[in-house]
Short mmCIF file of C-alpha atoms in Angstrom, two decimals:
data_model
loop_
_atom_site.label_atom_id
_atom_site.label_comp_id
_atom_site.label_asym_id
_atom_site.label_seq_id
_atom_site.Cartn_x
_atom_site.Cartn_y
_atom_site.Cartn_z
CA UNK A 14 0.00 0.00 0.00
CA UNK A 15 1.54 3.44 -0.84
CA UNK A 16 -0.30 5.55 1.46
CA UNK A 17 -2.15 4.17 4.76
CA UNK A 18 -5.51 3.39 4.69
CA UNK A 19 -7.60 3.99 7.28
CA UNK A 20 -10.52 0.85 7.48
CA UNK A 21 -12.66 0.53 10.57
CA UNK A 22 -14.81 -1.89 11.72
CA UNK A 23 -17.58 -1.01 13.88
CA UNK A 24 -17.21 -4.29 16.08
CA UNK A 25 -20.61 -4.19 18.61
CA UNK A 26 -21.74 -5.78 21.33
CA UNK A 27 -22.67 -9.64 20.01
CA UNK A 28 -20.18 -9.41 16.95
CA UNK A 29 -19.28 -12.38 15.37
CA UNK A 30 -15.00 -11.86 16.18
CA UNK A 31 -14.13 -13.96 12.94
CA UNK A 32 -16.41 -11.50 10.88
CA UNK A 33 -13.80 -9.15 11.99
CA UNK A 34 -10.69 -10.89 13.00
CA UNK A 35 -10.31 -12.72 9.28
CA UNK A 36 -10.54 -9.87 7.11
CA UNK A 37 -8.44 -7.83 9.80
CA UNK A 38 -5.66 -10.83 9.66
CA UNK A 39 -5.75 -10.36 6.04
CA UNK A 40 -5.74 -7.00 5.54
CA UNK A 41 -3.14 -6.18 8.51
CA UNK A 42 -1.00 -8.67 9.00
CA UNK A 43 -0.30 -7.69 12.88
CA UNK A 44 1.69 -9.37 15.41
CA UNK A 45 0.69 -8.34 19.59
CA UNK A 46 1.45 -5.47 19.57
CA UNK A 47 0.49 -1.90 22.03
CA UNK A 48 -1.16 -0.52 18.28
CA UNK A 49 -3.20 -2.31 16.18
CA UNK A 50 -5.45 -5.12 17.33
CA UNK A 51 -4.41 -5.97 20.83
CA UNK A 52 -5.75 -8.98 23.22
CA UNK A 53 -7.15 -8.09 26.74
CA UNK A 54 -8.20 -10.64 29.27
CA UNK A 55 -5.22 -12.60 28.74
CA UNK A 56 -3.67 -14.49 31.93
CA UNK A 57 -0.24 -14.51 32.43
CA UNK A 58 1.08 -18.73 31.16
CA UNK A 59 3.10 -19.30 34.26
CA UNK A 60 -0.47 -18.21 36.31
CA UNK A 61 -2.13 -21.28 34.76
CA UNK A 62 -2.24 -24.18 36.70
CA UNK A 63 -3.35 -26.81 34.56
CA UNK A 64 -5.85 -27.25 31.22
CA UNK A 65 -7.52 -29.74 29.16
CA UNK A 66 -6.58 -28.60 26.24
CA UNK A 67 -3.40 -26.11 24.99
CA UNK A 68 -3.49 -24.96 21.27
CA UNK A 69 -0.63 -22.87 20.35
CA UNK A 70 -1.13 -20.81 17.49
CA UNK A 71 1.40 -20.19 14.99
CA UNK A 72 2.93 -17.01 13.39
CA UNK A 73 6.81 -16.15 13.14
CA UNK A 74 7.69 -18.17 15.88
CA UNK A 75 11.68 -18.00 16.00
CA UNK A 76 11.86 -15.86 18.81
CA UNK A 77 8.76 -18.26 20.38
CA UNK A 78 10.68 -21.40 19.71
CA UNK A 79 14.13 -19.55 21.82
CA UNK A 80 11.67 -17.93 24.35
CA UNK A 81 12.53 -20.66 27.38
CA UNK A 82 10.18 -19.52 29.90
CA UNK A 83 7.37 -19.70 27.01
CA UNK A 84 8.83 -23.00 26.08
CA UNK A 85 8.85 -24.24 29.64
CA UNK A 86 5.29 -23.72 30.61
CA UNK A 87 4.00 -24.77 26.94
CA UNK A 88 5.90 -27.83 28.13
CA UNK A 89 4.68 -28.02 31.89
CA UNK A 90 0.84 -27.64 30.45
CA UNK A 91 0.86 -30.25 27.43
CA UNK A 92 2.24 -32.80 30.00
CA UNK A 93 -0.55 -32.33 31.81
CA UNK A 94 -3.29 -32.12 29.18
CA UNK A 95 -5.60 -33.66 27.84
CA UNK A 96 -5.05 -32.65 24.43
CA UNK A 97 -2.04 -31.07 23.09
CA UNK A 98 -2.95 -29.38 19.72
CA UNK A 99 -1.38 -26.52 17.24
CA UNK A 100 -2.36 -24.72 14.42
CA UNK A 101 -0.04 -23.78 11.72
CA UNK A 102 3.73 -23.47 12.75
CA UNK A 103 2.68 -23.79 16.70
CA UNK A 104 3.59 -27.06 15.98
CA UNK A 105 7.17 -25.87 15.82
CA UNK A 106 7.01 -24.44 19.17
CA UNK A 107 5.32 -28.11 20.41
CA UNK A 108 8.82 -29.62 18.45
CA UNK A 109 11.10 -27.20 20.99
CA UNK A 110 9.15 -28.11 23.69
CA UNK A 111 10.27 -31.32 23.32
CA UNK A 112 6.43 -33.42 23.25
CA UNK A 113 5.91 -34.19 19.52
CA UNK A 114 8.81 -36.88 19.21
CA UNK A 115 7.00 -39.51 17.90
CA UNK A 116 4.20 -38.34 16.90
CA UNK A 117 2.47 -37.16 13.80
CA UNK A 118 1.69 -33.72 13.10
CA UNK A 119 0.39 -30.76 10.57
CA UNK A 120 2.21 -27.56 9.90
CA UNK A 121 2.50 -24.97 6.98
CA UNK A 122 3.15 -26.77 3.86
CA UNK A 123 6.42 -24.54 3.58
CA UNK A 124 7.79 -25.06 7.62
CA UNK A 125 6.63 -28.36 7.42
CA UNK A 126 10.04 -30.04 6.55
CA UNK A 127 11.48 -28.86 9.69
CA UNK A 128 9.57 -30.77 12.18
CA UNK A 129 11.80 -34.22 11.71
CA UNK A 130 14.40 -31.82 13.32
CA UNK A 131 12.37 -32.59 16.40
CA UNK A 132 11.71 -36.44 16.07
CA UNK A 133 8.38 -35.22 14.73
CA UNK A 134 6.81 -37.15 11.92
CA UNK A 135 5.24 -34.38 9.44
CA UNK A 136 1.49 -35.41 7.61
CA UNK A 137 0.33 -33.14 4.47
CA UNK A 138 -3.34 -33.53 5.84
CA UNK A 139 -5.62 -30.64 6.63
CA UNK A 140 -6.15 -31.91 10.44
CA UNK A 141 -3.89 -34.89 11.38
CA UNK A 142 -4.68 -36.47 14.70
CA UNK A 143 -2.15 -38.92 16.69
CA UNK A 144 -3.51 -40.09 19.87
CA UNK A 145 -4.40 -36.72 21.80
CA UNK A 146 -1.88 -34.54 19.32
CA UNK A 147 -4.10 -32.89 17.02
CA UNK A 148 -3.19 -30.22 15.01
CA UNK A 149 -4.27 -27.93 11.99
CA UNK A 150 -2.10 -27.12 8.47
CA UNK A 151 -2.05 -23.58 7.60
CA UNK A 152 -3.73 -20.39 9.51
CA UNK A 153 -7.13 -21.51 7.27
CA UNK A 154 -7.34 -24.94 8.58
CA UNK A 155 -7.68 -23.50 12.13
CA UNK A 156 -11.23 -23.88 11.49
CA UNK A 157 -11.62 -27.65 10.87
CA UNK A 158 -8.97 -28.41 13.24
CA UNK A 159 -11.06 -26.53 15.72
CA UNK A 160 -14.33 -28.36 14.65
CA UNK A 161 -12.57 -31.82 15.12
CA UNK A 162 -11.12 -30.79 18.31
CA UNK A 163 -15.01 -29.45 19.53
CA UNK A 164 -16.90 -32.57 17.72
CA UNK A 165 -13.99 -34.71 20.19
CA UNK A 166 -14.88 -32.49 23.75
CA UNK A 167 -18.24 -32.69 22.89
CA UNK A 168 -19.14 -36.21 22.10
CA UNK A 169 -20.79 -34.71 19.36
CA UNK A 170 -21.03 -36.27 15.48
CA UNK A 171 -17.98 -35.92 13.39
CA UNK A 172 -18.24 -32.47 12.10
CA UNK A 173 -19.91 -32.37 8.82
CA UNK A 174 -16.58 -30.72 7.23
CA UNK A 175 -17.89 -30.52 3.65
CA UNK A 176 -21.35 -29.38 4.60
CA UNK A 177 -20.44 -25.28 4.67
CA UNK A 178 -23.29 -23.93 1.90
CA UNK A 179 -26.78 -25.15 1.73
CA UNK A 180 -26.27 -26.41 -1.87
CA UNK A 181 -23.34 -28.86 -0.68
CA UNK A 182 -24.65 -29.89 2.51
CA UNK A 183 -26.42 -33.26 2.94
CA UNK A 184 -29.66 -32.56 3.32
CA UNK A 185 -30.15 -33.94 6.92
CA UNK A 186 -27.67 -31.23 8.08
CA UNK A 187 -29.34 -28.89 6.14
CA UNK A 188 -32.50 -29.31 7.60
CA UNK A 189 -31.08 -29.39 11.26
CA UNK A 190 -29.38 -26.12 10.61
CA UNK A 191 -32.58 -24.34 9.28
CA UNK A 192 -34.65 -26.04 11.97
CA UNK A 193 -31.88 -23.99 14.41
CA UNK A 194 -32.01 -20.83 12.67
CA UNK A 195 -35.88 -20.95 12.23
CA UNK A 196 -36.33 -19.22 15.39
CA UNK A 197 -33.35 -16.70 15.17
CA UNK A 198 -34.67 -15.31 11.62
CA UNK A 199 -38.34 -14.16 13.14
CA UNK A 200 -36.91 -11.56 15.18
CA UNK A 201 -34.31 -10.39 12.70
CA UNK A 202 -37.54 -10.11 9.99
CA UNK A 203 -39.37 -8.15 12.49
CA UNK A 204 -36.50 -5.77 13.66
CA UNK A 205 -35.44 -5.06 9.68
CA UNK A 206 -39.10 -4.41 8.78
CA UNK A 207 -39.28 -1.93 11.89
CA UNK A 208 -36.38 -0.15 10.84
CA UNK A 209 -37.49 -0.26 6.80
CA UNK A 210 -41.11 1.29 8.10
CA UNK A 211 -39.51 4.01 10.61
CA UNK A 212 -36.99 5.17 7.83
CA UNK A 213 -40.02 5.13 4.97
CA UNK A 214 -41.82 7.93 7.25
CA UNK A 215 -38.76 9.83 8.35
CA UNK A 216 -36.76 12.20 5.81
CA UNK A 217 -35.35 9.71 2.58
CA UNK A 218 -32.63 8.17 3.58
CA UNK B 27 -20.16 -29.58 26.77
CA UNK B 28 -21.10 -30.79 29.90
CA UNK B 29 -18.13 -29.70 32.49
CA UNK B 30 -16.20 -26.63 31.91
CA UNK B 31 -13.17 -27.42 29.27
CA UNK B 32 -10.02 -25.05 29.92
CA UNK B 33 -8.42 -23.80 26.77
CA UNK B 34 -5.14 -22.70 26.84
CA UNK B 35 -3.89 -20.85 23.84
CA UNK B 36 -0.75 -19.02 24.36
CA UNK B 37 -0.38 -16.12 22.61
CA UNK B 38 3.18 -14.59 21.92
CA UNK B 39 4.83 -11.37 20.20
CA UNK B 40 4.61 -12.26 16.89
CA UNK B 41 1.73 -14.77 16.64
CA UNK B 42 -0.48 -14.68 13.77
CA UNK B 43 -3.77 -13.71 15.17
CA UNK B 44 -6.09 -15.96 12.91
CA UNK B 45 -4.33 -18.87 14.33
CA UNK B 46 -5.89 -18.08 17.81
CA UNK B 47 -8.80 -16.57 17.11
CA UNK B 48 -10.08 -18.73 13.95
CA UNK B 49 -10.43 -21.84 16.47
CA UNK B 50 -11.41 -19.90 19.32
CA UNK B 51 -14.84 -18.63 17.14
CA UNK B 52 -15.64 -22.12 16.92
CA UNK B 53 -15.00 -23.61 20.30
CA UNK B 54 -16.27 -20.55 21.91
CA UNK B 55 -18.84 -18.54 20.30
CA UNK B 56 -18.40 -15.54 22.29
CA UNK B 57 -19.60 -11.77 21.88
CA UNK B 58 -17.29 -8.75 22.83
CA UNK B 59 -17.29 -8.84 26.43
CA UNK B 60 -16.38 -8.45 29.67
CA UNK B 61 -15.53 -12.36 29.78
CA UNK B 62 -13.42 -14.36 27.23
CA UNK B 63 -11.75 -12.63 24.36
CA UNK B 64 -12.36 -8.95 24.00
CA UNK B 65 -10.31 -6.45 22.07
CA UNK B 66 -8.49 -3.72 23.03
CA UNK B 67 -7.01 -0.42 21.18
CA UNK B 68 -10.79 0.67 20.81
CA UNK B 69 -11.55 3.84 19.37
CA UNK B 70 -15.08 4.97 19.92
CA UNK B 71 -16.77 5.00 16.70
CA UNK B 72 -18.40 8.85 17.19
CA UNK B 73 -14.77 9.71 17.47
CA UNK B 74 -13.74 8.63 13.87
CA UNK B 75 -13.81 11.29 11.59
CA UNK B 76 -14.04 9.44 8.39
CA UNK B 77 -12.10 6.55 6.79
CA UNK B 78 -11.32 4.83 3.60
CA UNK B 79 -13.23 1.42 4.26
CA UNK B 80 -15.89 1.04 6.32
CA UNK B 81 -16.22 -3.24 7.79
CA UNK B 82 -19.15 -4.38 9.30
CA UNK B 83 -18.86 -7.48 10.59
CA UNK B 84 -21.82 -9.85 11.49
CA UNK B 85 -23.19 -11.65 14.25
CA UNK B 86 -25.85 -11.21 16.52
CA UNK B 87 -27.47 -8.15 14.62
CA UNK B 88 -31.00 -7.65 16.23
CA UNK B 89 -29.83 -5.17 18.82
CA UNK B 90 -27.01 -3.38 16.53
CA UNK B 91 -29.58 -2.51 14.29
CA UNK B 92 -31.66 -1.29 16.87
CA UNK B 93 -28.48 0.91 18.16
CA UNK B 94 -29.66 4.22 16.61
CA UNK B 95 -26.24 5.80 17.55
CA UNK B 96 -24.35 2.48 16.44
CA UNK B 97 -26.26 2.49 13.21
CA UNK B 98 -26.15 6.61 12.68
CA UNK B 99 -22.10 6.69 13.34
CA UNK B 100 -22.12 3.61 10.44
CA UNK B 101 -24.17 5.90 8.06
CA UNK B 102 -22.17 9.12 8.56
CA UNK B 103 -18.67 6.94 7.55
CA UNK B 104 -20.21 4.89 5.49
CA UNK B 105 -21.56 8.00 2.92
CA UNK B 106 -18.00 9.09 3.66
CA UNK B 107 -15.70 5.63 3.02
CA UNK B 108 -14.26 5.04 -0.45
CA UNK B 109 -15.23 1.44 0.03
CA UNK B 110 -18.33 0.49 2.03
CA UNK B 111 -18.28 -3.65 3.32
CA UNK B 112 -19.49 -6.03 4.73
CA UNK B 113 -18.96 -9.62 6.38
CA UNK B 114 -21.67 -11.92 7.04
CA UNK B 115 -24.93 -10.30 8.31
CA UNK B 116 -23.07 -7.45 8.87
CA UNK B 117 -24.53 -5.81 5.73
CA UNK B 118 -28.02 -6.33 7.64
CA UNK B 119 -26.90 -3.63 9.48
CA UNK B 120 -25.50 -1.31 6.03
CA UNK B 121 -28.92 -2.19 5.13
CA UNK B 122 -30.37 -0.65 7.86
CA UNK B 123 -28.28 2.03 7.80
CA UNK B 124 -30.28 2.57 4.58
CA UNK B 125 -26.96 2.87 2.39
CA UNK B 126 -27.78 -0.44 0.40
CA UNK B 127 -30.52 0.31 -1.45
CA UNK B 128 -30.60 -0.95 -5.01
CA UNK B 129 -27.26 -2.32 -4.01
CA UNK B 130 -26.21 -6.24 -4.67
CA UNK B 131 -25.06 -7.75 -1.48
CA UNK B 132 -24.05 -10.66 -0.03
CA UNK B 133 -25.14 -11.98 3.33
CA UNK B 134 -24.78 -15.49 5.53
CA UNK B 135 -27.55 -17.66 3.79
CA UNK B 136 -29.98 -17.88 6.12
CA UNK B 137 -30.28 -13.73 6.89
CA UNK B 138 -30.06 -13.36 3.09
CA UNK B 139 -33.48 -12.78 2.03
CA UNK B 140 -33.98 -10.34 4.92
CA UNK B 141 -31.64 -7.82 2.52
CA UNK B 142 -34.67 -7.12 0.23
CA UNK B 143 -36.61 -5.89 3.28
CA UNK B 144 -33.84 -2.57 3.01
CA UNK B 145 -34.11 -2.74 -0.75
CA UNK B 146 -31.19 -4.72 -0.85
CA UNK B 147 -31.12 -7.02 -3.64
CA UNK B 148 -29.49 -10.62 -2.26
CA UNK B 149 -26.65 -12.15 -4.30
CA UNK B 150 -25.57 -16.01 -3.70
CA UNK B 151 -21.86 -15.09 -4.38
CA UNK B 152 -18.94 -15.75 -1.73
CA UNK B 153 -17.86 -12.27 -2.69
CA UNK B 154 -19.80 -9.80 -4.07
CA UNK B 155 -19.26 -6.64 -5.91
CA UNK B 156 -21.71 -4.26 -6.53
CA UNK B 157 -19.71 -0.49 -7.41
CA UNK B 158 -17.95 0.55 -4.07
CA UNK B 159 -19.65 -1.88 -2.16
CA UNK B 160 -18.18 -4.97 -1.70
CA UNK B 161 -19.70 -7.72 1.08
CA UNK B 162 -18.14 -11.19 1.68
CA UNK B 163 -21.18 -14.33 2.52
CA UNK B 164 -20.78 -16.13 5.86
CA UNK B 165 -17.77 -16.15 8.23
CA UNK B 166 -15.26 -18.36 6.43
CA UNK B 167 -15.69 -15.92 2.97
CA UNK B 168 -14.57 -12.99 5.19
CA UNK B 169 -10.71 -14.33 4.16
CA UNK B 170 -11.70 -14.37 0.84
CA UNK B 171 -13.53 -11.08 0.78
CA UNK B 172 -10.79 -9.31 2.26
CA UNK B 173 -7.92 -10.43 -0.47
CA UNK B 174 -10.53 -9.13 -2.71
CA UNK B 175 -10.24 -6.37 -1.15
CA UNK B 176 -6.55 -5.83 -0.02
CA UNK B 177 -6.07 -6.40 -4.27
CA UNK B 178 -8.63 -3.29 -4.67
CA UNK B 179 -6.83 -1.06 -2.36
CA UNK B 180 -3.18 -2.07 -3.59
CA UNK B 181 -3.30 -2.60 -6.99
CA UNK B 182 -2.12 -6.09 -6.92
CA UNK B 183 -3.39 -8.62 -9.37
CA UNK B 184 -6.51 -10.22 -8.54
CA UNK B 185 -6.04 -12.79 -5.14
CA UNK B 186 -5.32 -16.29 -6.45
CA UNK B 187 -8.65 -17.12 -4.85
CA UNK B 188 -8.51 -21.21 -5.47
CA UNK B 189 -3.83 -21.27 -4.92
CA UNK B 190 -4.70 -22.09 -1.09
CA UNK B 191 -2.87 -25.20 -0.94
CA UNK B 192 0.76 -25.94 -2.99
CA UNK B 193 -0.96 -29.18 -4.86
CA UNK B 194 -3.74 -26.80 -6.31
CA UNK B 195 -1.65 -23.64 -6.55
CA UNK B 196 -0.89 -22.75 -10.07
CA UNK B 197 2.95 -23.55 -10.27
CA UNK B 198 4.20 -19.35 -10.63
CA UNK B 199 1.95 -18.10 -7.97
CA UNK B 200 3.47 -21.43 -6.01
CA UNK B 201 7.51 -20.20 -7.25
CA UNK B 202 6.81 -17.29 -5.94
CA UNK B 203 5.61 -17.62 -2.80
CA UNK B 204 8.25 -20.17 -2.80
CA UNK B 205 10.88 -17.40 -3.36
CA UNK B 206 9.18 -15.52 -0.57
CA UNK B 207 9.25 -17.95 2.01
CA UNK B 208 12.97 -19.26 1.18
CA UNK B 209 14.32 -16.28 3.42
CA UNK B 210 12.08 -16.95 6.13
CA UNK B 211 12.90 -20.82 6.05
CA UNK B 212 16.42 -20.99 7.05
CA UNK B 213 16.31 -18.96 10.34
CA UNK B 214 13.31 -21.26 11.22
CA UNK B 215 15.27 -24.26 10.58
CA UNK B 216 18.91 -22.94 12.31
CA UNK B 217 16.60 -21.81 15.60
CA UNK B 218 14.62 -25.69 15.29
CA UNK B 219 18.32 -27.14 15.04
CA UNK B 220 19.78 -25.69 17.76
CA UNK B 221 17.28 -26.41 20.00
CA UNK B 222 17.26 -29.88 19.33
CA UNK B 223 20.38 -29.93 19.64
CA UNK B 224 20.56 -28.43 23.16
CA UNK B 225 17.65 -31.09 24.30
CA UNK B 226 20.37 -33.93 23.53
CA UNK B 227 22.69 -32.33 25.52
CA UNK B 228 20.32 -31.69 28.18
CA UNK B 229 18.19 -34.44 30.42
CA UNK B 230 15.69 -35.96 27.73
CA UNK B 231 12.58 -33.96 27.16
#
């Protein structure tokens, strides 16, 4: 971009965070950082006692993968999980940690090579699961991965993975889904036809 | 779920963002808040003056359109923006900020006949085009909506849309993100190597 562009999104009270956070990712490729999007709420890793699950993300994780107190604790809490999962690259920081030797595992198709360098055994799929190691490919498989990983503390079905339009889906999903947004469209309807019939009497808009 | 899961994603300097927050949409559908994720670096939106793009992400819409302040403040920047979008049912809300009229639009499948109701007309597309305004379909098009849109405001050559993985990718765009990532690769691997190699010197991991 020659000049910066200025882009805001209006992000509201029951905003869907992907609606935002994708095209932001995309359009701003931003690490955490004190401008642009920041986290809040965060604890601090050491603070955390235990979990049932730890997912490290990916990103440019060289100085991740030589951070030793980050190492340590990633360490300390996938010992103690009971899943130990990654998307993209976090599976490099897993390798340092020292708990994928062994095992199978995803990663970016181009950082993939290096997880061998960590006894790791690297597998092109989208999701690749190996005992409780489950992990996603690249930054857009974060979503399936996360949908296996859900369907697995859930008990629920196998997600239907290839079900994401109406004119793909099987039609048994289909009809479950519309049967569970039956009752969310009503009030939608009624709110846009309130807010067409107050704007058709007030000054054009 | 039954009993409270614990999720641990740790989230470094560096970390790419969708990584984190792509699986955390899906195992925790969760609305700006007090709770859970929320984001910092806020500006209020009365406070923006104008901007190129205007984003309005989806979600739980019913009360944002109702926000007369929320929906006023997207109006004024929106008759302002050089580029006025939309993810998801966020352009339920353009719409009722009554700037989509006679416009094409895309919306999440289920919300998408609502769009007519604001003289919207609905368009089945992943991405849609219509002039200035450009809107993206459900959640997982907001990635593809915004390299649309990152090509529009940079001049680059129209986003290799279907290039996602390197066995589809056509084989230049694949050489030359290829070339890009071959600079990248080799700190990766001398950080991965080292640390392995410390571990064997070390007590085993």
């Amino acid at each position: 971009m020659t000049a910066p562009i200025t882009i805001v999104f209006p992000v509201f009270p029951g905003v869907t965070q992907l609606d935002f956070t994708g095209p932001y990712q995309v359009l701003v490729r931003t690490p955490v950082s004190s401008s642009g999007l920041t986290f809040s709420e965060l604890a601090r890793l050491e603070d955390v006692e235990r979990c049932d699950v730890i997912c490290v993300p990916g990103g440019n994780v060289v100085e991740a993968m030589l951070n030793k107190p980050l190492v340590a604790n990633i360490r300390r809490l996938a010992l103690g999980a009971r899943y130990v999962t990654s998307v993209c690259t976090g599976s490099l920081i897993l390798g340092a940690a020292g708990v994928l030797h062994g095992k199978r595992s995803a990663c970016h198709w181009a950082y993939r090579d290096l997880l061998p360098i960590f006894g790791a055994i690297p597998d092109p799929a989208r999701v690749v699961r190996d005992g409780n190691f489950i992990s996603g490919g690249g930054v857009t498989a974060g979503i399936d991965f996360a949908l296996t990983l859900a369907a697995e503390l859930t008990d629920a079905p196998a997600p239907p993975l290839e079900a994401g339009r109406p004119d793909i889906a099987p039609g048994e999903v289909l009809s479950r889904v519309q049967e569970r947004y039956a009752g969310m469209l009503a009030p939608h309807r009624a709110v846009a036809e309130q807010i067409a019939a107050a704007n058709r009497r007030d000054t054009p808009l």
